[in-house]
Coordinates of C-alpha atoms (C1' of nucleotides) in Angstrom, one line a residue:
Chain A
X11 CA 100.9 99.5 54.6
X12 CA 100.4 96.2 55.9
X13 CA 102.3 94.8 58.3
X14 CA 101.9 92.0 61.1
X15 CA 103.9 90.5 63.7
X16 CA 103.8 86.9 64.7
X17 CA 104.9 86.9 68.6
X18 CA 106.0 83.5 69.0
X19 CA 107.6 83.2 66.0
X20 CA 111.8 81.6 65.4
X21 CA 112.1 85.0 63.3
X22 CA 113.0 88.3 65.4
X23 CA 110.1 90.6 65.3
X24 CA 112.5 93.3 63.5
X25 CA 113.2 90.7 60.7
X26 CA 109.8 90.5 60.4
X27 CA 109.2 93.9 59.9
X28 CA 112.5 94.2 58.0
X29 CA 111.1 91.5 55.2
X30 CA 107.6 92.4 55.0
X31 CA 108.8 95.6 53.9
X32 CA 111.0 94.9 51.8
X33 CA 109.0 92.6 50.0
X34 CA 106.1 95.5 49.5
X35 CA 108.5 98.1 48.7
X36 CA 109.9 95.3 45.4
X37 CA 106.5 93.8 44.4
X38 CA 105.0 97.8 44.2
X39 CA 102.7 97.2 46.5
X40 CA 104.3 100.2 48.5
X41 CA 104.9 102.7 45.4
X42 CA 107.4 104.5 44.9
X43 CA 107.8 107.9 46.9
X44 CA 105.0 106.9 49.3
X45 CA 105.1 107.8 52.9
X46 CA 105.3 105.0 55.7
X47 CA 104.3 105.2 59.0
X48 CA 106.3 107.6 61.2
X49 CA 108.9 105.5 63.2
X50 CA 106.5 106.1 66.7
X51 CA 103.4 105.6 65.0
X52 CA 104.6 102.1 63.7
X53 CA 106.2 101.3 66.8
X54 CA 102.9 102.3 68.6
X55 CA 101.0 100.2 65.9
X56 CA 102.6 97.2 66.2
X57 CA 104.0 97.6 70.2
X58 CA 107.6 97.3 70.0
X59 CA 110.0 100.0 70.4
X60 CA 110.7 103.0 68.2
X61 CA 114.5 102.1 68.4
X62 CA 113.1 98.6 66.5
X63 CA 111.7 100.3 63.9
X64 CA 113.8 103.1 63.2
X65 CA 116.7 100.1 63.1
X66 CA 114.3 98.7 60.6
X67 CA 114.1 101.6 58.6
X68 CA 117.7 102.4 58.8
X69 CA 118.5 98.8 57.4
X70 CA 116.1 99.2 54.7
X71 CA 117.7 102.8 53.9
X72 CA 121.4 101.2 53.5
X73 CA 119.6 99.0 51.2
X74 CA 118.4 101.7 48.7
X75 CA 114.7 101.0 49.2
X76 CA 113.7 103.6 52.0
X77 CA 114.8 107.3 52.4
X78 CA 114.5 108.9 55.8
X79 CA 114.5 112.5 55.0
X80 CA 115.1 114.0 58.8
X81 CA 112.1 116.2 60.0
X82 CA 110.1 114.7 57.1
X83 CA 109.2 111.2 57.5
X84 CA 110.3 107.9 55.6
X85 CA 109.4 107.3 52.2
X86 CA 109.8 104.3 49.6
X87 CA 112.5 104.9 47.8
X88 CA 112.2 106.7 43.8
X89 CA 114.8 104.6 42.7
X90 CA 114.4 100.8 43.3
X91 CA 117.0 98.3 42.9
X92 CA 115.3 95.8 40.5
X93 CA 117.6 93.3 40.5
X94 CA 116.8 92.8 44.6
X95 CA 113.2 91.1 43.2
X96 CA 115.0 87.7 42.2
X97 CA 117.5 87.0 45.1
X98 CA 113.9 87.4 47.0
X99 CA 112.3 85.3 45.4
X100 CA 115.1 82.5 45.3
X101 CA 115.4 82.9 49.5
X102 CA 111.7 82.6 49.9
X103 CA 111.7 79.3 48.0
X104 CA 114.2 78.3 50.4
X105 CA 112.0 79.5 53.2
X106 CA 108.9 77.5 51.6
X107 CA 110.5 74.2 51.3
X108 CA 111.6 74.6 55.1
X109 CA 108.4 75.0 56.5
X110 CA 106.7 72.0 54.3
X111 CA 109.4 70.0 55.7
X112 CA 108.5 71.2 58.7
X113 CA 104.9 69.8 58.3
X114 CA 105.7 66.9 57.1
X115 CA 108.3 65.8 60.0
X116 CA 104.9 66.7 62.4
X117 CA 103.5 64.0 60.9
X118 CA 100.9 66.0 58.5
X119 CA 100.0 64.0 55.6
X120 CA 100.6 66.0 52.3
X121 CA 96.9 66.6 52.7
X122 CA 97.2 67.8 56.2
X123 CA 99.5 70.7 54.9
X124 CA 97.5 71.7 52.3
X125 CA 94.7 71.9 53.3
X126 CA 96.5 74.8 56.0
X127 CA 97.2 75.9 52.9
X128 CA 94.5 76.7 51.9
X129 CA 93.1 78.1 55.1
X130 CA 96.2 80.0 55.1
X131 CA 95.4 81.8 51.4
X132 CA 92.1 82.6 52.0
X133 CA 92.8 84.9 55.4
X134 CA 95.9 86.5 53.5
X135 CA 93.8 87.2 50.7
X136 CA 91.1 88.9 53.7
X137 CA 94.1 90.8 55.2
X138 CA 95.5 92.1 52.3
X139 CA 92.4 93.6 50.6
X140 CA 91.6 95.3 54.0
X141 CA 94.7 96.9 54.1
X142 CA 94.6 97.8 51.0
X143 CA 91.4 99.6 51.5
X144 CA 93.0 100.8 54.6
X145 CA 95.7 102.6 52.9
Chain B
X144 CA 117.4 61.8 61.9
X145 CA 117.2 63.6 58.8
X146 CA 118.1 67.5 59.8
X147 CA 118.9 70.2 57.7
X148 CA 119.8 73.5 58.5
X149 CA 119.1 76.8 55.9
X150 CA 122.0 79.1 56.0
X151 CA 120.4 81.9 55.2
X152 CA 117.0 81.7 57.0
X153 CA 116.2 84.1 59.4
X154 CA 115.7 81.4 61.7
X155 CA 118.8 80.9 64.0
X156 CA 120.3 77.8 63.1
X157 CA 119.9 77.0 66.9
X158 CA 115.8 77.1 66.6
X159 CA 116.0 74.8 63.2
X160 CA 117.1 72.0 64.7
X161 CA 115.5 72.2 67.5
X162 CA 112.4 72.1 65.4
X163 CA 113.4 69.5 63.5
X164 CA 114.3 67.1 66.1
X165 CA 110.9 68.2 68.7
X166 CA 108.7 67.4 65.3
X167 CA 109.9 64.3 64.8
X168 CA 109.8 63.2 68.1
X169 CA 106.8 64.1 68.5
X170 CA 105.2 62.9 65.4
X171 CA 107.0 59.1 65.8
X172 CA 109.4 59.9 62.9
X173 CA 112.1 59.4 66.0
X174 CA 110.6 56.3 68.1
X175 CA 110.5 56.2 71.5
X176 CA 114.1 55.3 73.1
X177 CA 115.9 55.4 69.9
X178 CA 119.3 57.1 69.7
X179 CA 119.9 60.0 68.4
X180 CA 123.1 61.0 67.0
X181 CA 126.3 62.4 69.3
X182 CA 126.9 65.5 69.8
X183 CA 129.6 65.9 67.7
X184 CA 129.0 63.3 65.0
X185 CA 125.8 65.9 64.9
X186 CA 127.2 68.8 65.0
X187 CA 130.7 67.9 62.6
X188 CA 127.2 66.5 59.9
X189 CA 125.5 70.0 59.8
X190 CA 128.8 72.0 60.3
X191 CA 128.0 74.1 63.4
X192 CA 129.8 73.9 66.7
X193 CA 129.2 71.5 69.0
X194 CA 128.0 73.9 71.6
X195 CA 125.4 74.3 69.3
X196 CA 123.7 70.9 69.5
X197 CA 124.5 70.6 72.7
X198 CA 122.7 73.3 73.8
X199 CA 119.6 71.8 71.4
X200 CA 119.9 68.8 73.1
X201 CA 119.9 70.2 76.5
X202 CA 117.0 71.9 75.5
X203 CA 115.1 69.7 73.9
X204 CA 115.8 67.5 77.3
X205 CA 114.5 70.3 79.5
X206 CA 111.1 69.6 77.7
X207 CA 111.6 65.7 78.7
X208 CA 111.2 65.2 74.5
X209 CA 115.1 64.1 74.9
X210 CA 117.2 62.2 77.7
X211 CA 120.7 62.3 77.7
X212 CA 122.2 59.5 79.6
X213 CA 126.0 60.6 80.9
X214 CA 128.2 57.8 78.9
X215 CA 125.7 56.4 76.7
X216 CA 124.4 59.0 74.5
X217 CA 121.1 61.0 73.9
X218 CA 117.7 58.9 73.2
X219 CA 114.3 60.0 72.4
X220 CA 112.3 60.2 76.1
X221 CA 110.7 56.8 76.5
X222 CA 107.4 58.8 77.6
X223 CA 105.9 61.7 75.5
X224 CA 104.0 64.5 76.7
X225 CA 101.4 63.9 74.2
X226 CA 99.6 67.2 74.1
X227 CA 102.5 69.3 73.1
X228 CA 101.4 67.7 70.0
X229 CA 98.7 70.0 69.6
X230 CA 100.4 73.2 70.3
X231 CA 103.0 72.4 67.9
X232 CA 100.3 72.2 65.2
X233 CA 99.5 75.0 66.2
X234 CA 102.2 77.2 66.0
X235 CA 103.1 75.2 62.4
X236 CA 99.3 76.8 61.4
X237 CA 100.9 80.5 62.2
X238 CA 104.3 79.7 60.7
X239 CA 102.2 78.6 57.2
X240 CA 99.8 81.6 57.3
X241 CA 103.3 83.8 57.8
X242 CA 104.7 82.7 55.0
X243 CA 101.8 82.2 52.6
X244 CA 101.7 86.5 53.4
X245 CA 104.9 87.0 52.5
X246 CA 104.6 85.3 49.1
X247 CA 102.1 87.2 48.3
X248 CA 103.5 90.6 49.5
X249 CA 106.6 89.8 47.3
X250 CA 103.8 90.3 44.1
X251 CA 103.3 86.5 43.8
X252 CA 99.8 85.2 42.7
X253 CA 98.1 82.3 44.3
X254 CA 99.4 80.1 41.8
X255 CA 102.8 81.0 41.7
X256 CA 102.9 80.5 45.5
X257 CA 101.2 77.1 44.9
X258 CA 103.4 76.1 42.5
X259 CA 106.7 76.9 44.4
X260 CA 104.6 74.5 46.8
X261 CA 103.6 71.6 45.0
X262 CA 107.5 71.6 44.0
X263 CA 108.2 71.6 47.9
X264 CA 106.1 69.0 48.5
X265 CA 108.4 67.0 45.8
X266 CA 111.6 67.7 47.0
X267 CA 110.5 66.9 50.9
X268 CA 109.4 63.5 49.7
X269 CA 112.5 62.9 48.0
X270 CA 114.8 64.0 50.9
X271 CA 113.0 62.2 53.8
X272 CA 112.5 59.2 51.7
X273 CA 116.6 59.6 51.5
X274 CA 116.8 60.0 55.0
X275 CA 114.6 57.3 56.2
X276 CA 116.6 54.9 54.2
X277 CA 119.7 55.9 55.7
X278 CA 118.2 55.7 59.2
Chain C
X64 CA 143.4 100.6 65.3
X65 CA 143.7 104.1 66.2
X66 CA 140.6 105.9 67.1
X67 CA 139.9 108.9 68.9
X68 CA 136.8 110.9 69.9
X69 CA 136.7 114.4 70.5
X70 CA 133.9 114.8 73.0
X71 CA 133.7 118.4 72.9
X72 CA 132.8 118.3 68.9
X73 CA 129.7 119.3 67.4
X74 CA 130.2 116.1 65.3
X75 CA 128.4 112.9 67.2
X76 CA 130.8 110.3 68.4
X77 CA 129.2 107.9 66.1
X78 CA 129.9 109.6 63.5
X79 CA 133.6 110.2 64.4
X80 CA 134.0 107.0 65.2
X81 CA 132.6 105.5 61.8
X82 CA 134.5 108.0 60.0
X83 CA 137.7 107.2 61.2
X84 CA 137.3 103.3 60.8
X85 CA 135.8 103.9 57.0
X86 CA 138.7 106.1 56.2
X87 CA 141.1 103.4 57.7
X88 CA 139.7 100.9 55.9
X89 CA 139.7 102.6 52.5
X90 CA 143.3 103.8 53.1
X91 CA 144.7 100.5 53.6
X92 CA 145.6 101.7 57.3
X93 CA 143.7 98.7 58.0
X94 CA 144.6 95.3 55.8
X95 CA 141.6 93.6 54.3
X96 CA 140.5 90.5 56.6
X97 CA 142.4 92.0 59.4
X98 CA 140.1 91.7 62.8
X99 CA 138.4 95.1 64.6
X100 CA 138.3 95.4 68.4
X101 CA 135.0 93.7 69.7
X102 CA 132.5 95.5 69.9
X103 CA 132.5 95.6 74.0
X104 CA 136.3 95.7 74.0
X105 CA 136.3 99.0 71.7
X106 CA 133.3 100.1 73.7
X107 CA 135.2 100.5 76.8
X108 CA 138.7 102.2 75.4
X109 CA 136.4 104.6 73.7
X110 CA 134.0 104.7 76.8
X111 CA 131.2 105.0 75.0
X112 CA 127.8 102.6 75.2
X113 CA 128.2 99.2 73.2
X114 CA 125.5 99.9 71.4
X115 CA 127.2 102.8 69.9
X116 CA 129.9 100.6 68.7
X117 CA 127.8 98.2 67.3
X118 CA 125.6 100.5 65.4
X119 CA 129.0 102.0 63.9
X120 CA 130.2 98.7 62.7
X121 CA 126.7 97.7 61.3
X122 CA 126.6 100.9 59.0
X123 CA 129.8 99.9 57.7
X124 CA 128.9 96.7 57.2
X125 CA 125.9 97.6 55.1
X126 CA 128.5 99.6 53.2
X127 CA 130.4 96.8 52.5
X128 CA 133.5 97.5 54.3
X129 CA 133.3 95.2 57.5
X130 CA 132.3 92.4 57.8
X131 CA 130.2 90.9 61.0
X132 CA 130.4 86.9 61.7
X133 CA 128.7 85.7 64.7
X134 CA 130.7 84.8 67.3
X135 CA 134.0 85.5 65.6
X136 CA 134.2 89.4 65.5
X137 CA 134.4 91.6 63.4
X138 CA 136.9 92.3 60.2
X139 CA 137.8 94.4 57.3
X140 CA 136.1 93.4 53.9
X141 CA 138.4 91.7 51.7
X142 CA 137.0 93.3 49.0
X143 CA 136.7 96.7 49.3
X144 CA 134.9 99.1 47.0
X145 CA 137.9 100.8 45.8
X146 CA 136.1 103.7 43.8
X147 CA 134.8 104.9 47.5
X148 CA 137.8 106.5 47.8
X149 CA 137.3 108.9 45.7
X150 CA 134.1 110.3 47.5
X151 CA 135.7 110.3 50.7
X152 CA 138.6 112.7 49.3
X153 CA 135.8 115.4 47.9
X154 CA 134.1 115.3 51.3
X155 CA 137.4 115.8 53.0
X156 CA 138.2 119.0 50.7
X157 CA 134.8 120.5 51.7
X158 CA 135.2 119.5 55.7
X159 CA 139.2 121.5 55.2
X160 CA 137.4 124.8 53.5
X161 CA 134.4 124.8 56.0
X162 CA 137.5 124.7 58.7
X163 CA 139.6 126.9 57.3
X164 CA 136.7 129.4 56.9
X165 CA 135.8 129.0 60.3
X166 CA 139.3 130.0 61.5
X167 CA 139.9 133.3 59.3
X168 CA 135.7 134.1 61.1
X169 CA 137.4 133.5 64.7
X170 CA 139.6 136.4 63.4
X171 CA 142.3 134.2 63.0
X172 CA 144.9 135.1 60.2
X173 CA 146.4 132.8 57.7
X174 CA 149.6 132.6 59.8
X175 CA 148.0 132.0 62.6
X176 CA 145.6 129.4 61.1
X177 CA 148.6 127.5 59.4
X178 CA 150.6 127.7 63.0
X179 CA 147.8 125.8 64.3
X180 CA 148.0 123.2 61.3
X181 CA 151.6 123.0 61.5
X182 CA 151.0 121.9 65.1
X183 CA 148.1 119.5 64.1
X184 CA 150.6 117.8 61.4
X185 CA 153.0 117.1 64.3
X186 CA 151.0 116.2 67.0
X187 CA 148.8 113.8 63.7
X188 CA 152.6 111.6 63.2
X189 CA 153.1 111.4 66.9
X190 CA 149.8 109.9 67.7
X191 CA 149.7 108.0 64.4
X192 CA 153.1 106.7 64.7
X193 CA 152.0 105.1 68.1
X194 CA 149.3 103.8 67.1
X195 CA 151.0 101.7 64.2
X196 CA 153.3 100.2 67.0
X197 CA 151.0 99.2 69.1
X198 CA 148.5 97.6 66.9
Chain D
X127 CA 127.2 138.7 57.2
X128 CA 128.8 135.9 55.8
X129 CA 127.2 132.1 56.7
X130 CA 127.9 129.2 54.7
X131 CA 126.3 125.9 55.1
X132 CA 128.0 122.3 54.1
X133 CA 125.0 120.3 53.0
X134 CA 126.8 117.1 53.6
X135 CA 128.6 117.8 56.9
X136 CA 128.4 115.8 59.8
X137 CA 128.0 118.8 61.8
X138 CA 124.6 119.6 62.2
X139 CA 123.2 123.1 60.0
X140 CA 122.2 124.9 62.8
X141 CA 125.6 124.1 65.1
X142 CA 127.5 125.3 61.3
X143 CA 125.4 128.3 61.4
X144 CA 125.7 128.7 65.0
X145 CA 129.5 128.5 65.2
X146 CA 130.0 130.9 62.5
X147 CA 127.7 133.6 63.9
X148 CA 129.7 133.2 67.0
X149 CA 132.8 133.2 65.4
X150 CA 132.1 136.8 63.7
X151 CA 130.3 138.0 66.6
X152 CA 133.8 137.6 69.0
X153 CA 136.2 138.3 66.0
X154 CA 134.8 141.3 65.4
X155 CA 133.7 140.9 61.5
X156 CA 130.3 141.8 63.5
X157 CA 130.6 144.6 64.8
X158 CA 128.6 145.4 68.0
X159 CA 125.0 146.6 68.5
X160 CA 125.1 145.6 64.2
X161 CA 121.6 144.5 62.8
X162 CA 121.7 140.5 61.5
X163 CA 119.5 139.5 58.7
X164 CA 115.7 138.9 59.7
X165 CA 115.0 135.3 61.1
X166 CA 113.0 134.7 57.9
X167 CA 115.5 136.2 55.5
X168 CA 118.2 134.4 56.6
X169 CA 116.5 131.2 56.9
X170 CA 115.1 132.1 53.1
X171 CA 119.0 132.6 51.9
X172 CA 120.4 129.7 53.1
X173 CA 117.5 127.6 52.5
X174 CA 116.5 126.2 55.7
X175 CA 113.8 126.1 57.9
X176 CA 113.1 129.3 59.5
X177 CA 112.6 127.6 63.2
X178 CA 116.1 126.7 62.6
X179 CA 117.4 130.0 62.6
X180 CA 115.0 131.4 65.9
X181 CA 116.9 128.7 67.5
X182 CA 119.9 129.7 66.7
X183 CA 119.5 133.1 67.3
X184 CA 117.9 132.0 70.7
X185 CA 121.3 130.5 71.7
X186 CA 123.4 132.7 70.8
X187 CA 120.8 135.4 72.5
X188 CA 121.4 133.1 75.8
X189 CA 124.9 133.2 75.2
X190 CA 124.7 137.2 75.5
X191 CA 126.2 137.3 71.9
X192 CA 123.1 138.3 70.4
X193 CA 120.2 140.8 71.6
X194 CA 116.6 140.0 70.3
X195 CA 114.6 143.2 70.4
X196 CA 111.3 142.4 70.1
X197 CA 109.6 143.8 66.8
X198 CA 112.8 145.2 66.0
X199 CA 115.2 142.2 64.6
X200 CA 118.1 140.5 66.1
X201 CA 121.6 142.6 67.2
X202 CA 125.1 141.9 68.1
X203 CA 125.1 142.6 71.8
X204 CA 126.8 146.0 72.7
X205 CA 128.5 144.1 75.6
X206 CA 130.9 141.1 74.7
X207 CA 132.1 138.7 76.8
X208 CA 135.9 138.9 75.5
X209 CA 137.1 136.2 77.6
X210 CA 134.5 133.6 75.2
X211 CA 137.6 134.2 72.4
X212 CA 139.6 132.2 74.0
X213 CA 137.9 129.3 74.2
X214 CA 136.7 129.4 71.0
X215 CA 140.1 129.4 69.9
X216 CA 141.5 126.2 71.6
X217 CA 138.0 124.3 70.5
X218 CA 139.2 125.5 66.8
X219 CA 142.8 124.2 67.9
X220 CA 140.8 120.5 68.6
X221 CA 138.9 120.7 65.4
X222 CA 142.1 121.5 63.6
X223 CA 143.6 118.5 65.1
X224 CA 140.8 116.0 64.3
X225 CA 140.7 117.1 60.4
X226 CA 144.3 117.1 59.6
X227 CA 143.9 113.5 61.1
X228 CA 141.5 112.6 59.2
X229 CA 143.3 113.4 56.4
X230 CA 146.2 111.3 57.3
X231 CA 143.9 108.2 57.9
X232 CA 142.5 108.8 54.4
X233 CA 145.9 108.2 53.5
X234 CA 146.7 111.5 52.0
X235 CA 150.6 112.5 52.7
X236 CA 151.6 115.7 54.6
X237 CA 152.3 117.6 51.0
X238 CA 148.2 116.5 49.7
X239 CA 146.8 117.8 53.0
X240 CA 148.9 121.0 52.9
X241 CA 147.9 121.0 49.2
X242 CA 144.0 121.1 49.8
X243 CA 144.5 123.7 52.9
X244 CA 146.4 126.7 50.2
X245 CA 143.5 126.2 48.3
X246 CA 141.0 126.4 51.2
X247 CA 142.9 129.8 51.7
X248 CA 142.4 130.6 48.8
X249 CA 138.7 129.8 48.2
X250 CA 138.1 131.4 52.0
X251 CA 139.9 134.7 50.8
X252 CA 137.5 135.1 48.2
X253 CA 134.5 134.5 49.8
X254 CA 135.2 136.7 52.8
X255 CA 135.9 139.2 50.4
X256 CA 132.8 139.3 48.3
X257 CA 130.4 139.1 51.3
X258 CA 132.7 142.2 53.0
X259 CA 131.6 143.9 49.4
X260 CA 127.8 142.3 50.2
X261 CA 127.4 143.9 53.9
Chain E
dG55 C1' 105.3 116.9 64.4
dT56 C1' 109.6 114.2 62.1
dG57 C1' 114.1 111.4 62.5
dG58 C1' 118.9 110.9 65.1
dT59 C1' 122.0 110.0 69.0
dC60 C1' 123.1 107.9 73.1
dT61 C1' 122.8 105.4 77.4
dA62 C1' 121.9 101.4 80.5
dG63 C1' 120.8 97.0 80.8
dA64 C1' 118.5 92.3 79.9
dC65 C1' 118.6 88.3 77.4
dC66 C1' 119.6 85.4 73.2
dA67 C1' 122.5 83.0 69.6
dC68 C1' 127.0 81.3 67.7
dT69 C1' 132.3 79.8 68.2
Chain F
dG247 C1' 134.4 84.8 74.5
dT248 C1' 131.8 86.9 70.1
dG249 C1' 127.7 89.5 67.8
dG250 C1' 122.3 90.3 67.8
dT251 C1' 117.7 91.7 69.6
dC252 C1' 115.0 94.4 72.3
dT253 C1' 113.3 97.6 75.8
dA254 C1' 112.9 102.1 78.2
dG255 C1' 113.9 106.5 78.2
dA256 C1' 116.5 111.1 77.7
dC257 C1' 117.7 114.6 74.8
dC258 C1' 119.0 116.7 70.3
dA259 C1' 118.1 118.4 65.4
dC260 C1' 115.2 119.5 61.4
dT261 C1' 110.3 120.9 59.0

DNA sequence: GTGGTCTAGACCACT
DNA sequence: GTGGTCTAGACCACT
């Protein structure tokens, strides 16, 4: 699993965690009926506090797409709420049109932005293979 | 001022603004000295308590971007601390490569990210365009 | 709102506590819309850590039956998942033959379980009773 | 020996286990210096872990309800301490109390509650029975 | 080892 | 005032 907190960030690290998640857990990249991290081990990982992730995991429980079976470990839910894919996609448009505004009020030329873009696809693409070698 | 404010972002309202307004003080979009809207004309625009912007304002003063002159209003600090410039970049840099991840943890391809983009790109230009005519 | 932990229990407070609100809610004991104790306030009648409290009122709120807004408090859905009821009813009949099983074990006989229930019934309207007059 | 455990239950497996082996144990329905089940074979019939049941015996053992003879299985204790009946009584008395209001809460009427307890008799009656046949 | 409950307390965000 | 996040840490329950 990859996962990767931003500290300085508007968005509280537990939402963080919360939406990467989620978002793995509805694209498949975390399959179904795989094993996360224990609750200390991720907390250790990523240096927050167990009670933050377990919180995490209990949201993501109430949601359908984790199961914490007690003495057991957490594991990506069998059955997956489909539908959950689209409203995702629809808020992360929102969240993309934010933060171009957001460039754009900085005084970045369109260029500016995307050429961060850019930068900004090619070390996702580098994280995201290494964790998936990781895994 | 052109602000808007995303409901459902994880980003506390609060922190959007506040954003909002630093940028474009800082990158000239709000000149030096000009007047930025009351309190509660402000707040009763974007529909959050006036508290709210207060507290933004306050802020936003703190970091002598705003000075708010006891019966006159709030104006954009006549001198900028120029460098915050550059950290502001630079946290906009992390904020991209944040969310450029999360498209693609949500199963999105390179293109479909860049295409939810280019259509960002459209809409700002259209809203700030708006805006700056309004101004 | 009537609540009331028994401290002795093998059941967690939290769990109490959550039961008797979801239960209250389902009944119609408390109105849709109608507003909970704050989180604090019901904290210290119940003396029990806020945290507690809030954790209670943020399962039920991923089970759609409260609702949480930000600096308002906290209220009863107004649209409540009517078929929950049902559930709840089957869980209760299992919770009354798990009790009822432990009392003929303590060596108890039927008369002198349903003494005990007779008493419970009485002692139930008195406390209940109250309860509806002061809320 | 009869032991039941409610899956769903808020009260925790071992503390349902627990309670009723206690219950049994001071009633009587066990008499003293009689063999229990093996850890193992108990914990294999009521499919849970057997670490579970050591601990449970281990209690009860502390409780000096229960004599573990090493290499030779797990006994009621020849000596009772007859004055732990009476407090297991009134704790039944407060568990009474918190189910029959529950029941209330879930909006049942005296006459459904009363309802659901004749056929917990019933149900208890036969079970005690059969597993009086079983011993 | 795993998750679950609970406390105490600091600090933040919204009305 | 309201809820929300987060930490630190103790202790319990289940595999």
């Amino acid at each position: 699993m990859f996962v990767r907190v931003e500290r300085g960030s508007a968005v509280p690290v537990s939402r963080q965690i919360c939406e990467q998640i989620r978002a793995q857990c509805l694209s498949g990249a975390l399959p179904p009926d795989s094993r996360l991290p224990s609750v200390r081990q991720l907390a250790h990982e990523l240096a927050v506090n167990p009670n933050t992730i377990l919180r995490v995991y209990e949201r993501l429980a109430a949601e359908n797409l984790l199961e914490m079976r007690h003495g057991e470990g957490t594991f990506v839910a069998t059955v997956l709420p489909l539908d959950r894919m689209e409203s995702q996609r629809a808020l992360y448009a929102d969240e993309l049109n934010r933060v171009i505004r957001q460039g754009r009020m900085l005084g970045l030329s369109r260029g500016d932005v995307q050429k961060l873009i850019d930068e900004a696809f090619e070390s996702a693409e580098t994280q995201l293979l290494s964790s998936g070698t990781r895994q």
